[in-house]
PDB file of C-alpha atoms and ligand atoms in Angstrom:
ATOM      1  CA  MET A  28       0.120   0.082   0.038  1.00  0.00           C
ATOM      2  CA  SER A  29       1.558   3.204  -1.248  1.00  0.00           C
ATOM      3  CA  HIS A  30      -1.254   6.004  -0.679  1.00  0.00           C
ATOM      4  CA  LEU A  31      -3.096   7.232   2.201  1.00  0.00           C
ATOM      5  CA  LYS A  32      -6.664   5.582   3.064  1.00  0.00           C
ATOM      6  CA  THR A  33      -8.086   9.228   3.333  1.00  0.00           C
ATOM      7  CA  LYS A  34      -8.842  11.997   0.738  1.00  0.00           C
ATOM      8  CA  HIS A  35      -8.769  15.284   4.148  1.00  0.00           C
ATOM      9  CA  LEU A  36      -6.283  14.877   6.949  1.00  0.00           C
ATOM     10  CA  LEU A  37      -8.687  16.028   9.780  1.00  0.00           C
ATOM     11  CA  GLY A  38      -7.008  14.138  12.400  1.00  0.00           C
ATOM     12  CA  ILE A  39      -5.135  11.372  13.535  1.00  0.00           C
ATOM     13  CA  LYS A  40      -7.640   9.595  14.796  1.00  0.00           C
ATOM     14  CA  ASN A  41      -8.922   9.281  11.109  1.00  0.00           C
ATOM     15  CA  LEU A  42      -5.326   7.486  10.435  1.00  0.00           C
ATOM     16  CA  ASP A  43      -4.293   3.858  11.075  1.00  0.00           C
ATOM     17  CA  LYS A  44      -0.504   2.963  11.337  1.00  0.00           C
ATOM     18  CA  GLU A  45       0.019   1.839   7.980  1.00  0.00           C
ATOM     19  CA  ASP A  46      -0.804   5.592   6.886  1.00  0.00           C
ATOM     20  CA  ILE A  47       1.494   7.283   9.243  1.00  0.00           C
ATOM     21  CA  GLU A  48       4.540   4.959   8.917  1.00  0.00           C
ATOM     22  CA  LEU A  49       4.177   6.133   4.717  1.00  0.00           C
ATOM     23  CA  ILE A  50       4.133   9.489   5.947  1.00  0.00           C
ATOM     24  CA  PHE A  51       7.490   9.120   7.885  1.00  0.00           C
ATOM     25  CA  ARG A  52       8.890   6.838   4.695  1.00  0.00           C
ATOM     26  CA  THR A  53       7.878   9.972   2.704  1.00  0.00           C
ATOM     27  CA  ALA A  54       8.643  12.671   5.235  1.00  0.00           C
ATOM     28  CA  SER A  55      12.131  10.859   5.419  1.00  0.00           C
ATOM     29  CA  TYR A  56      12.632  11.553   1.578  1.00  0.00           C
ATOM     30  CA  PHE A  57      11.867  14.878   1.794  1.00  0.00           C
ATOM     31  CA  LYS A  58      14.125  15.123   4.612  1.00  0.00           C
ATOM     32  CA  GLU A  59      17.043  14.753   2.274  1.00  0.00           C
ATOM     33  CA  VAL A  60      15.783  16.238   0.026  1.00  0.00           C
ATOM     34  CA  LEU A  61      15.573  19.686   1.824  1.00  0.00           C
ATOM     35  CA  ASN A  62      19.459  18.950   3.057  1.00  0.00           C
ATOM     36  CA  ARG A  63      20.230  19.086  -1.114  1.00  0.00           C
ATOM     37  CA  PRO A  64      21.735  22.814  -1.987  1.00  0.00           C
ATOM     38  CA  ILE A  65      18.588  22.651  -4.327  1.00  0.00           C
ATOM     39  CA  LYS A  66      15.905  21.998  -2.163  1.00  0.00           C
ATOM     40  CA  LYS A  67      12.581  22.432  -4.527  1.00  0.00           C
ATOM     41  CA  VAL A  68      11.353  19.320  -6.500  1.00  0.00           C
ATOM     42  CA  PRO A  69       8.263  19.481  -8.546  1.00  0.00           C
ATOM     43  CA  PRO A  70       5.385  17.354  -8.205  1.00  0.00           C
ATOM     44  CA  LEU A  71       2.524  19.694  -6.645  1.00  0.00           C
ATOM     45  CA  ARG A  72       3.573  22.044  -9.888  1.00  0.00           C
ATOM     46  CA  ASP A  73       0.136  23.175 -11.326  1.00  0.00           C
ATOM     47  CA  VAL A  74      -1.375  22.209  -7.902  1.00  0.00           C
ATOM     48  CA  THR A  75      -3.026  25.671  -5.597  1.00  0.00           C
ATOM     49  CA  ILE A  76      -3.095  25.827  -2.184  1.00  0.00           C
ATOM     50  CA  ALA A  77      -4.886  27.935   0.292  1.00  0.00           C
ATOM     51  CA  ASN A  78      -3.671  28.575   3.736  1.00  0.00           C
ATOM     52  CA  VAL A  79      -6.483  30.119   5.285  1.00  0.00           C
ATOM     53  CA  PHE A  80      -5.395  30.835   8.597  1.00  0.00           C
ATOM     54  CA  PHE A  81      -8.362  32.260  11.029  1.00  0.00           C
ATOM     55  CA  GLU A  82      -6.411  31.788  14.652  1.00  0.00           C
ATOM     56  CA  ASN A  83      -2.732  33.083  15.366  1.00  0.00           C
ATOM     57  CA  SER A  84       0.154  30.725  13.963  1.00  0.00           C
ATOM     58  CA  THR A  85       3.753  31.230  13.286  1.00  0.00           C
ATOM     59  CA  ARG A  86       5.607  27.926  12.530  1.00  0.00           C
ATOM     60  CA  THR A  87       2.283  25.405  11.341  1.00  0.00           C
ATOM     61  CA  LYS A  88       1.707  29.033   8.993  1.00  0.00           C
ATOM     62  CA  LEU A  89       5.051  29.062   8.086  1.00  0.00           C
ATOM     63  CA  SER A  90       6.126  25.692   7.877  1.00  0.00           C
ATOM     64  CA  PHE A  91       2.690  24.683   5.114  1.00  0.00           C
ATOM     65  CA  GLU A  92       3.932  27.726   3.214  1.00  0.00           C
ATOM     66  CA  LEU A  93       7.845  26.858   2.729  1.00  0.00           C
ATOM     67  CA  ALA A  94       6.360  22.690   1.974  1.00  0.00           C
ATOM     68  CA  GLU A  95       4.047  23.827  -0.422  1.00  0.00           C
ATOM     69  CA  LYS A  96       6.459  25.923  -2.111  1.00  0.00           C
ATOM     70  CA  ARG A  97       8.977  23.345  -1.830  1.00  0.00           C
ATOM     71  CA  LEU A  98       7.072  21.419  -3.896  1.00  0.00           C
ATOM     72  CA  SER A  99       6.378  23.436  -6.394  1.00  0.00           C
ATOM     73  CA  ALA A 100       2.792  24.417  -5.168  1.00  0.00           C
ATOM     74  CA  ASP A 101       1.045  27.965  -6.613  1.00  0.00           C
ATOM     75  CA  VAL A 102       0.387  29.048  -3.066  1.00  0.00           C
ATOM     76  CA  ILE A 103      -2.403  31.846  -1.533  1.00  0.00           C
ATOM     77  CA  ASN A 104      -2.544  33.030   1.903  1.00  0.00           C
ATOM     78  CA  PHE A 105      -5.642  34.069   3.653  1.00  0.00           C
ATOM     79  CA  THR A 106      -5.616  35.434   7.372  1.00  0.00           C
ATOM     80  CA  ALA A 107      -8.666  36.399   9.307  1.00  0.00           C
ATOM     81  CA  SER A 108      -7.418  39.717  10.723  1.00  0.00           C
ATOM     82  CA  GLY A 109      -7.985  42.150   7.597  1.00  0.00           C
ATOM     83  CA  SER A 110     -10.125  39.975   5.700  1.00  0.00           C
ATOM     84  CA  SER A 111     -13.986  40.371   5.096  1.00  0.00           C
ATOM     85  CA  VAL A 112     -14.645  38.093   8.153  1.00  0.00           C
ATOM     86  CA  LYS A 113     -14.543  40.869  10.110  1.00  0.00           C
ATOM     87  CA  LYS A 114     -17.584  42.083   8.009  1.00  0.00           C
ATOM     88  CA  GLY A 115     -19.521  39.447   9.150  1.00  0.00           C
ATOM     89  CA  GLU A 116     -19.001  36.650   6.097  1.00  0.00           C
ATOM     90  CA  THR A 117     -19.361  33.167   6.966  1.00  0.00           C
ATOM     91  CA  LEU A 118     -16.406  30.652   6.846  1.00  0.00           C
ATOM     92  CA  LEU A 119     -18.474  28.342   4.484  1.00  0.00           C
ATOM     93  CA  ASP A 120     -18.979  31.797   1.963  1.00  0.00           C
ATOM     94  CA  THR A 121     -15.192  32.715   2.550  1.00  0.00           C
ATOM     95  CA  VAL A 122     -14.305  29.044   1.665  1.00  0.00           C
ATOM     96  CA  HIS A 123     -16.191  29.308  -1.440  1.00  0.00           C
ATOM     97  CA  ASN A 124     -14.990  32.427  -2.168  1.00  0.00           C
ATOM     98  CA  ILE A 125     -11.557  31.145  -2.163  1.00  0.00           C
ATOM     99  CA  LEU A 126     -12.153  28.043  -4.440  1.00  0.00           C
ATOM    100  CA  ALA A 127     -13.778  29.827  -7.350  1.00  0.00           C
ATOM    101  CA  MET A 128     -10.398  31.277  -7.792  1.00  0.00           C
ATOM    102  CA  LYS A 129      -9.617  27.238  -8.552  1.00  0.00           C
ATOM    103  CA  VAL A 130      -8.197  25.969  -5.528  1.00  0.00           C
ATOM    104  CA  ASP A 131      -7.334  22.385  -5.166  1.00  0.00           C
ATOM    105  CA  MET A 132      -6.357  21.806  -1.247  1.00  0.00           C
ATOM    106  CA  VAL A 133      -7.074  24.292   1.819  1.00  0.00           C
ATOM    107  CA  VAL A 134      -4.810  24.531   4.673  1.00  0.00           C
ATOM    108  CA  MET A 135      -7.044  25.455   7.759  1.00  0.00           C
ATOM    109  CA  ARG A 136      -6.643  26.579  11.004  1.00  0.00           C
ATOM    110  CA  HIS A 137      -9.348  27.678  13.168  1.00  0.00           C
ATOM    111  CA  SER A 138     -10.711  28.353  17.052  1.00  0.00           C
ATOM    112  CA  SER A 139     -13.492  26.201  16.217  1.00  0.00           C
ATOM    113  CA  SER A 140     -12.940  22.277  17.126  1.00  0.00           C
ATOM    114  CA  GLY A 141     -14.832  20.658  13.646  1.00  0.00           C
ATOM    115  CA  ALA A 142     -14.698  23.854  11.935  1.00  0.00           C
ATOM    116  CA  PRO A 143     -12.497  21.584   9.189  1.00  0.00           C
ATOM    117  CA  HIS A 144     -14.676  18.825   9.434  1.00  0.00           C
ATOM    118  CA  PHE A 145     -17.772  20.790   8.550  1.00  0.00           C
ATOM    119  CA  LEU A 146     -16.161  22.039   5.299  1.00  0.00           C
ATOM    120  CA  ALA A 147     -14.760  18.507   4.244  1.00  0.00           C
ATOM    121  CA  ARG A 148     -18.600  18.287   4.228  1.00  0.00           C
ATOM    122  CA  HIS A 149     -19.696  20.645   2.261  1.00  0.00           C
ATOM    123  CA  ILE A 150     -16.675  21.252  -0.391  1.00  0.00           C
ATOM    124  CA  ASN A 151     -15.123  19.153  -3.396  1.00  0.00           C
ATOM    125  CA  ALA A 152     -11.443  20.410  -1.993  1.00  0.00           C
ATOM    126  CA  THR A 153      -8.846  18.602   0.220  1.00  0.00           C
ATOM    127  CA  ILE A 154      -8.772  19.999   3.617  1.00  0.00           C
ATOM    128  CA  ILE A 155      -5.971  19.556   5.982  1.00  0.00           C
ATOM    129  CA  ASN A 156      -6.372  20.444   9.600  1.00  0.00           C
ATOM    130  CA  ALA A 157      -3.819  23.011  10.684  1.00  0.00           C
ATOM    131  CA  GLY A 158      -5.126  22.584  14.457  1.00  0.00           C
ATOM    132  CA  ASP A 159      -8.889  23.049  15.165  1.00  0.00           C
ATOM    133  CA  GLY A 160     -10.231  24.774  18.813  1.00  0.00           C
ATOM    134  CA  THR A 161      -8.783  22.477  21.663  1.00  0.00           C
ATOM    135  CA  HIS A 162      -9.821  19.206  19.013  1.00  0.00           C
ATOM    136  CA  GLU A 163      -6.782  17.826  17.062  1.00  0.00           C
ATOM    137  CA  HIS A 164      -3.497  19.147  15.370  1.00  0.00           C
ATOM    138  CA  PRO A 165      -2.729  16.452  13.644  1.00  0.00           C
ATOM    139  CA  THR A 166       0.754  17.703  11.697  1.00  0.00           C
ATOM    140  CA  GLN A 167       2.469  18.580  15.014  1.00  0.00           C
ATOM    141  CA  ALA A 168       1.432  15.025  16.103  1.00  0.00           C
ATOM    142  CA  LEU A 169       3.156  13.846  13.049  1.00  0.00           C
ATOM    143  CA  LEU A 170       6.034  15.977  13.399  1.00  0.00           C
ATOM    144  CA  ASP A 171       6.586  14.930  17.514  1.00  0.00           C
ATOM    145  CA  THR A 172       6.497  11.409  16.554  1.00  0.00           C
ATOM    146  CA  PHE A 173       8.735  11.177  13.283  1.00  0.00           C
ATOM    147  CA  SER A 174      10.895  13.600  15.539  1.00  0.00           C
ATOM    148  CA  ILE A 175      11.481  10.547  18.086  1.00  0.00           C
ATOM    149  CA  LEU A 176      11.751   8.186  15.502  1.00  0.00           C
ATOM    150  CA  ASP A 177      14.270  10.182  13.710  1.00  0.00           C
ATOM    151  CA  LYS A 178      15.783  10.805  17.112  1.00  0.00           C
ATOM    152  CA  THR A 179      15.898   7.252  18.794  1.00  0.00           C
ATOM    153  CA  GLY A 180      15.449   5.396  16.159  1.00  0.00           C
ATOM    154  CA  SER A 181      11.834   3.950  17.371  1.00  0.00           C
ATOM    155  CA  VAL A 182       8.704   5.639  18.517  1.00  0.00           C
ATOM    156  CA  ALA A 183       7.393   1.772  19.582  1.00  0.00           C
ATOM    157  CA  GLY A 184       7.604   0.660  23.370  1.00  0.00           C
ATOM    158  CA  LYS A 185       8.912   4.601  24.483  1.00  0.00           C
ATOM    159  CA  ARG A 186       7.471   6.340  27.494  1.00  0.00           C
ATOM    160  CA  VAL A 187       6.461   9.920  26.551  1.00  0.00           C
ATOM    161  CA  VAL A 188       5.441  12.015  29.307  1.00  0.00           C
ATOM    162  CA  ILE A 189       2.856  15.123  27.835  1.00  0.00           C
ATOM    163  CA  VAL A 190       3.188  17.752  30.259  1.00  0.00           C
ATOM    164  CA  GLY A 191       0.934  20.517  31.391  1.00  0.00           C
ATOM    165  CA  ASP A 192      -2.666  21.879  29.868  1.00  0.00           C
ATOM    166  CA  ILE A 193      -4.201  19.157  28.578  1.00  0.00           C
ATOM    167  CA  LEU A 194      -7.324  20.213  28.679  1.00  0.00           C
ATOM    168  CA  HIS A 195      -7.339  23.277  26.264  1.00  0.00           C
ATOM    169  CA  SER A 196      -4.621  21.282  24.210  1.00  0.00           C
ATOM    170  CA  ARG A 197      -5.216  19.616  20.701  1.00  0.00           C
ATOM    171  CA  VAL A 198      -2.029  18.903  20.536  1.00  0.00           C
ATOM    172  CA  ALA A 199      -1.986  16.195  23.252  1.00  0.00           C
ATOM    173  CA  LEU A 200      -5.133  14.999  21.839  1.00  0.00           C
ATOM    174  CA  SER A 201      -3.328  14.131  18.243  1.00  0.00           C
ATOM    175  CA  ASN A 202      -0.436  13.027  20.337  1.00  0.00           C
ATOM    176  CA  ILE A 203      -2.279  10.389  22.451  1.00  0.00           C
ATOM    177  CA  PHE A 204      -3.525   8.737  19.076  1.00  0.00           C
ATOM    178  CA  ALA A 205       0.046   8.923  17.478  1.00  0.00           C
ATOM    179  CA  LEU A 206       1.679   7.814  19.800  1.00  0.00           C
ATOM    180  CA  GLN A 207      -0.614   4.477  20.341  1.00  0.00           C
ATOM    181  CA  LEU A 208      -0.494   4.298  16.936  1.00  0.00           C
ATOM    182  CA  LEU A 209       2.964   3.419  16.985  1.00  0.00           C
ATOM    183  CA  GLN A 210       3.145   1.554  19.986  1.00  0.00           C
ATOM    184  CA  ALA A 211       4.311   4.376  22.618  1.00  0.00           C
ATOM    185  CA  GLU A 212       3.173   4.044  26.318  1.00  0.00           C
ATOM    186  CA  VAL A 213       1.768   8.013  27.014  1.00  0.00           C
ATOM    187  CA  MET A 214       1.441   9.403  30.124  1.00  0.00           C
ATOM    188  CA  VAL A 215       0.247  13.056  30.390  1.00  0.00           C
ATOM    189  CA  CYS A 216       0.766  15.053  33.569  1.00  0.00           C
ATOM    190  CA  GLY A 217      -0.314  18.794  35.103  1.00  0.00           C
ATOM    191  CA  PRO A 218      -2.140  20.070  37.664  1.00  0.00           C
ATOM    192  CA  PRO A 219      -5.830  17.848  38.566  1.00  0.00           C
ATOM    193  CA  THR A 220      -7.851  20.700  37.188  1.00  0.00           C
ATOM    194  CA  LEU A 221      -6.296  21.126  33.776  1.00  0.00           C
ATOM    195  CA  LEU A 222      -6.487  17.356  33.050  1.00  0.00           C
ATOM    196  CA  PRO A 223      -9.302  15.725  31.556  1.00  0.00           C
ATOM    197  CA  LYS A 224     -12.088  14.132  33.970  1.00  0.00           C
ATOM    198  CA  HIS A 225     -11.800  10.636  31.712  1.00  0.00           C
ATOM    199  CA  ILE A 226      -8.664  11.186  30.317  1.00  0.00           C
ATOM    200  CA  GLY A 227      -7.652   7.675  31.200  1.00  0.00           C
ATOM    201  CA  GLU A 228     -10.531   6.078  29.694  1.00  0.00           C
ATOM    202  CA  LEU A 229      -8.088   6.368  26.393  1.00  0.00           C
ATOM    203  CA  GLY A 230      -5.074   4.195  27.674  1.00  0.00           C
ATOM    204  CA  VAL A 231      -3.014   6.976  29.181  1.00  0.00           C
ATOM    205  CA  LYS A 232      -1.207   6.980  32.374  1.00  0.00           C
ATOM    206  CA  VAL A 233      -2.220  10.192  34.774  1.00  0.00           C
ATOM    207  CA  GLU A 234      -0.012  11.678  37.114  1.00  0.00           C
ATOM    208  CA  THR A 235       0.264  15.060  39.295  1.00  0.00           C
ATOM    209  CA  ASN A 236       3.986  15.096  40.363  1.00  0.00           C
ATOM    210  CA  ILE A 237       6.397  16.215  37.525  1.00  0.00           C
ATOM    211  CA  ARG A 238       9.155  14.679  38.988  1.00  0.00           C
ATOM    212  CA  LYS A 239       7.822  11.366  39.128  1.00  0.00           C
ATOM    213  CA  ALA A 240       6.204  11.736  35.607  1.00  0.00           C
ATOM    214  CA  LEU A 241      10.148  13.045  34.201  1.00  0.00           C
ATOM    215  CA  ALA A 242      11.217   9.421  36.467  1.00  0.00           C
ATOM    216  CA  TRP A 243       8.899   7.363  34.248  1.00  0.00           C
ATOM    217  CA  CYS A 244       9.590   8.796  30.850  1.00  0.00           C
ATOM    218  CA  ASP A 245      12.189   8.548  27.876  1.00  0.00           C
ATOM    219  CA  VAL A 246      10.289  11.474  26.032  1.00  0.00           C
ATOM    220  CA  ALA A 247       8.875  14.717  27.911  1.00  0.00           C
ATOM    221  CA  ASN A 248       6.412  17.215  25.369  1.00  0.00           C
ATOM    222  CA  ILE A 249       5.819  20.131  27.271  1.00  0.00           C
ATOM    223  CA  LEU A 250       2.618  22.212  26.390  1.00  0.00           C
ATOM    224  CA  ARG A 251       2.504  25.652  26.802  1.00  0.00           C
ATOM    225  CA  ILE A 252      -0.281  26.940  29.548  1.00  0.00           C
ATOM    226  CA  GLN A 253      -3.214  27.957  26.363  1.00  0.00           C
ATOM    227  CA  LEU A 254      -4.584  31.438  28.636  1.00  0.00           C
ATOM    228  CA  GLU A 255      -6.380  32.549  25.517  1.00  0.00           C
ATOM    229  CA  ARG A 256      -9.047  29.198  25.509  1.00  0.00           C
ATOM    230  CA  GLN A 257      -8.974  29.521  29.556  1.00  0.00           C
ATOM    231  CA  GLN A 258     -12.712  30.992  31.197  1.00  0.00           C
ATOM    232  CA  MET A 259     -11.807  30.671  34.278  1.00  0.00           C
ATOM    233  CA  LYS A 260      -8.623  30.223  36.714  1.00  0.00           C
ATOM    234  CA  TYR A 261      -7.531  26.995  36.874  1.00  0.00           C
ATOM    235  CA  PHE A 262      -4.428  27.694  38.955  1.00  0.00           C
ATOM    236  CA  PRO A 263      -3.491  30.696  41.370  1.00  0.00           C
ATOM    237  CA  SER A 264      -0.642  32.305  39.063  1.00  0.00           C
ATOM    238  CA  LEU A 265       1.629  31.481  36.661  1.00  0.00           C
ATOM    239  CA  ARG A 266       4.802  31.362  39.451  1.00  0.00           C
ATOM    240  CA  GLU A 267       3.212  28.621  41.172  1.00  0.00           C
ATOM    241  CA  TYR A 268       2.151  26.539  37.923  1.00  0.00           C
ATOM    242  CA  SER A 269       5.875  27.215  37.107  1.00  0.00           C
ATOM    243  CA  GLN A 270       7.203  25.958  40.337  1.00  0.00           C
ATOM    244  CA  TYR A 271       5.292  22.757  40.685  1.00  0.00           C
ATOM    245  CA  PHE A 272       5.013  21.828  36.933  1.00  0.00           C
ATOM    246  CA  GLY A 273       7.875  23.464  35.292  1.00  0.00           C
ATOM    247  CA  VAL A 274      10.727  22.104  34.003  1.00  0.00           C
ATOM    248  CA  ASN A 275      14.195  23.524  34.423  1.00  0.00           C
ATOM    249  CA  LYS A 276      17.771  22.443  34.283  1.00  0.00           C
ATOM    250  CA  PRO A 277      18.415  21.448  38.010  1.00  0.00           C
ATOM    251  CA  LEU A 278      15.358  18.969  37.913  1.00  0.00           C
ATOM    252  CA  LEU A 279      16.359  17.075  34.602  1.00  0.00           C
ATOM    253  CA  ASP A 280      20.116  16.889  35.990  1.00  0.00           C
ATOM    254  CA  SER A 281      18.861  15.808  39.508  1.00  0.00           C
ATOM    255  CA  LEU A 282      17.249  12.653  37.336  1.00  0.00           C
ATOM    256  CA  ASN A 283      20.719  11.690  36.045  1.00  0.00           C
ATOM    257  CA  LYS A 284      19.576  10.075  32.526  1.00  0.00           C
ATOM    258  CA  GLU A 285      18.578  10.682  29.263  1.00  0.00           C
ATOM    259  CA  ILE A 286      15.740  12.393  28.146  1.00  0.00           C
ATOM    260  CA  LEU A 287      14.445  13.945  25.199  1.00  0.00           C
ATOM    261  CA  ILE A 288      12.959  17.597  25.590  1.00  0.00           C
ATOM    262  CA  MET A 289      10.112  18.287  23.132  1.00  0.00           C
ATOM    263  CA  HIS A 290       7.704  21.811  23.194  1.00  0.00           C
ATOM    264  CA  PRO A 291       5.603  22.093  20.237  1.00  0.00           C
ATOM    265  CA  GLY A 292       5.790  25.452  20.832  1.00  0.00           C
ATOM    266  CA  PRO A 293       5.450  28.873  21.224  1.00  0.00           C
ATOM    267  CA  ILE A 294       7.375  28.625  24.672  1.00  0.00           C
ATOM    268  CA  ASN A 295       6.934  30.870  27.415  1.00  0.00           C
ATOM    269  CA  ARG A 296       9.781  31.080  28.798  1.00  0.00           C
ATOM    270  CA  GLY A 297      10.033  30.901  32.488  1.00  0.00           C
ATOM    271  CA  VAL A 298       6.558  29.267  32.862  1.00  0.00           C
ATOM    272  CA  GLU A 299       6.482  25.845  31.568  1.00  0.00           C
ATOM    273  CA  ILE A 300       9.978  25.606  30.755  1.00  0.00           C
ATOM    274  CA  THR A 301      13.174  28.000  31.874  1.00  0.00           C
ATOM    275  CA  SER A 302      15.493  28.797  29.158  1.00  0.00           C
ATOM    276  CA  ASP A 303      17.961  26.051  30.524  1.00  0.00           C
ATOM    277  CA  ALA A 304      16.057  23.426  30.066  1.00  0.00           C
ATOM    278  CA  ALA A 305      14.559  24.648  26.845  1.00  0.00           C
ATOM    279  CA  ASP A 306      18.128  25.041  25.363  1.00  0.00           C
ATOM    280  CA  SER A 307      19.421  22.133  26.929  1.00  0.00           C
ATOM    281  CA  ASP A 308      21.347  19.275  25.382  1.00  0.00           C
ATOM    282  CA  HIS A 309      18.425  17.216  26.317  1.00  0.00           C
ATOM    283  CA  SER A 310      16.024  19.306  23.401  1.00  0.00           C
ATOM    284  CA  ILE A 311      14.925  18.659  20.320  1.00  0.00           C
ATOM    285  CA  ILE A 312      12.900  21.509  19.793  1.00  0.00           C
ATOM    286  CA  LEU A 313      14.156  23.325  17.031  1.00  0.00           C
ATOM    287  CA  GLU A 314      14.601  19.982  14.971  1.00  0.00           C
ATOM    288  CA  GLN A 315      10.913  19.457  15.751  1.00  0.00           C
ATOM    289  CA  VAL A 316      10.122  22.106  13.712  1.00  0.00           C
ATOM    290  CA  GLU A 317      12.814  21.358  11.330  1.00  0.00           C
ATOM    291  CA  ASN A 318      11.346  18.152  10.558  1.00  0.00           C
ATOM    292  CA  GLY A 319       7.843  19.553  10.677  1.00  0.00           C
ATOM    293  CA  VAL A 320       8.296  21.336   6.474  1.00  0.00           C
ATOM    294  CA  ALA A 321       9.574  17.395   5.778  1.00  0.00           C
ATOM    295  CA  VAL A 322       6.570  15.657   7.164  1.00  0.00           C
ATOM    296  CA  ARG A 323       4.232  18.621   5.922  1.00  0.00           C
ATOM    297  CA  MET A 324       5.784  18.239   2.051  1.00  0.00           C
ATOM    298  CA  ALA A 325       5.173  14.604   3.008  1.00  0.00           C
ATOM    299  CA  VAL A 326       1.500  14.708   3.804  1.00  0.00           C
ATOM    300  CA  LEU A 327       0.510  17.541   1.094  1.00  0.00           C
ATOM    301  CA  TYR A 328       2.268  15.273  -1.671  1.00  0.00           C
ATOM    302  CA  LEU A 329       0.237  11.990  -0.608  1.00  0.00           C
ATOM    303  CA  LEU A 330      -2.834  14.145  -0.683  1.00  0.00           C
ATOM    304  CA  ALA A 331      -2.235  15.609  -3.521  1.00  0.00           C
ATOM    305  CA  GLU A 332      -2.249  12.058  -5.338  1.00  0.00           C
ATOM    306  CA  MET A 333      -5.188  11.197  -3.929  1.00  0.00           C
ATOM    307  CA  ASN A 334      -7.371  14.210  -6.183  1.00  0.00           C
TER     308      ASN A 334
HETATM  309  N1  LIG B 418       2.899  24.423  17.535  1.00  0.00           N
HETATM  310  C1  LIG B 418       1.933  25.362  17.008  1.00  0.00           C
HETATM  311  O1  LIG B 418       1.094  24.889  16.424  1.00  0.00           O
HETATM  312  O2  LIG B 418       2.112  26.649  16.516  1.00  0.00           O
HETATM  313  P1  LIG B 418       2.058  27.888  15.910  1.00  0.00           P
HETATM  314  O3  LIG B 418       0.858  28.477  16.797  1.00  0.00           O
HETATM  315  O4  LIG B 418       3.357  29.034  15.702  1.00  0.00           O
HETATM  316  O5  LIG B 418       1.882  27.223  14.292  1.00  0.00           O
END
């Protein structure tokens, strides 16, 4: 099987292990291409892609745009701020207008969970979810798990803890699905108020002590506190959060073991992670960003084949 079994990438929930392994093999090839002097290849010539971002982004938006350009696609960019959304246009009308310009694929970020699924039901273009509300962020999970594979040679059997604001995190949910498909053991760690009540039913371990979580794991994926999605106070202060759940270099050194530190970004330095930990030898944070371009090239290339 050398094709994905889906027309859209709406979530890791819609992929199986074979799909992810195919994406990883393709990403490894594109990672090699990206290290050549000439980084541009022709497979998406005459394919037009719209990056439609209704919510802020640095990494995901730039990474998709670069991946599209490396594959020779024609690219148009839309951000909600400065658009006619501000004049009351609906999501569907906005996207129909973009599609009237003969667009083949839409990469969409939206603050509402399910927005890309809604679009996929109403339009013919291929939809790639670049993060929907608190639901899924599939390409982030793919690049995170690819980075573990790339760094260590395997994902199966690895113990991975996801630390922080699990309740509001689309990165956490997509990572849990991807890691479990690839047979890693998964733990979540954070204050009880930021852990969904029934999270254990997904088959993950639950821990509220950061030292015990780090002692257990091979890989720690540290998440930001998503204040923009929080409707109430879930902990007394950022200072207290940092004291009880922040990852710092003395804590890592005291474990006296090899541990990979990951973060999807954006980092709030001094809150969930200190600079001495984020910039330490344990950290593969910038390798995640580098791998993101190759992984997104793989996703775009494989979905374009399904058109
Ligand atoms: N990791 C991530 O989604 O970052 P951006 O919000 O900057 O795209």
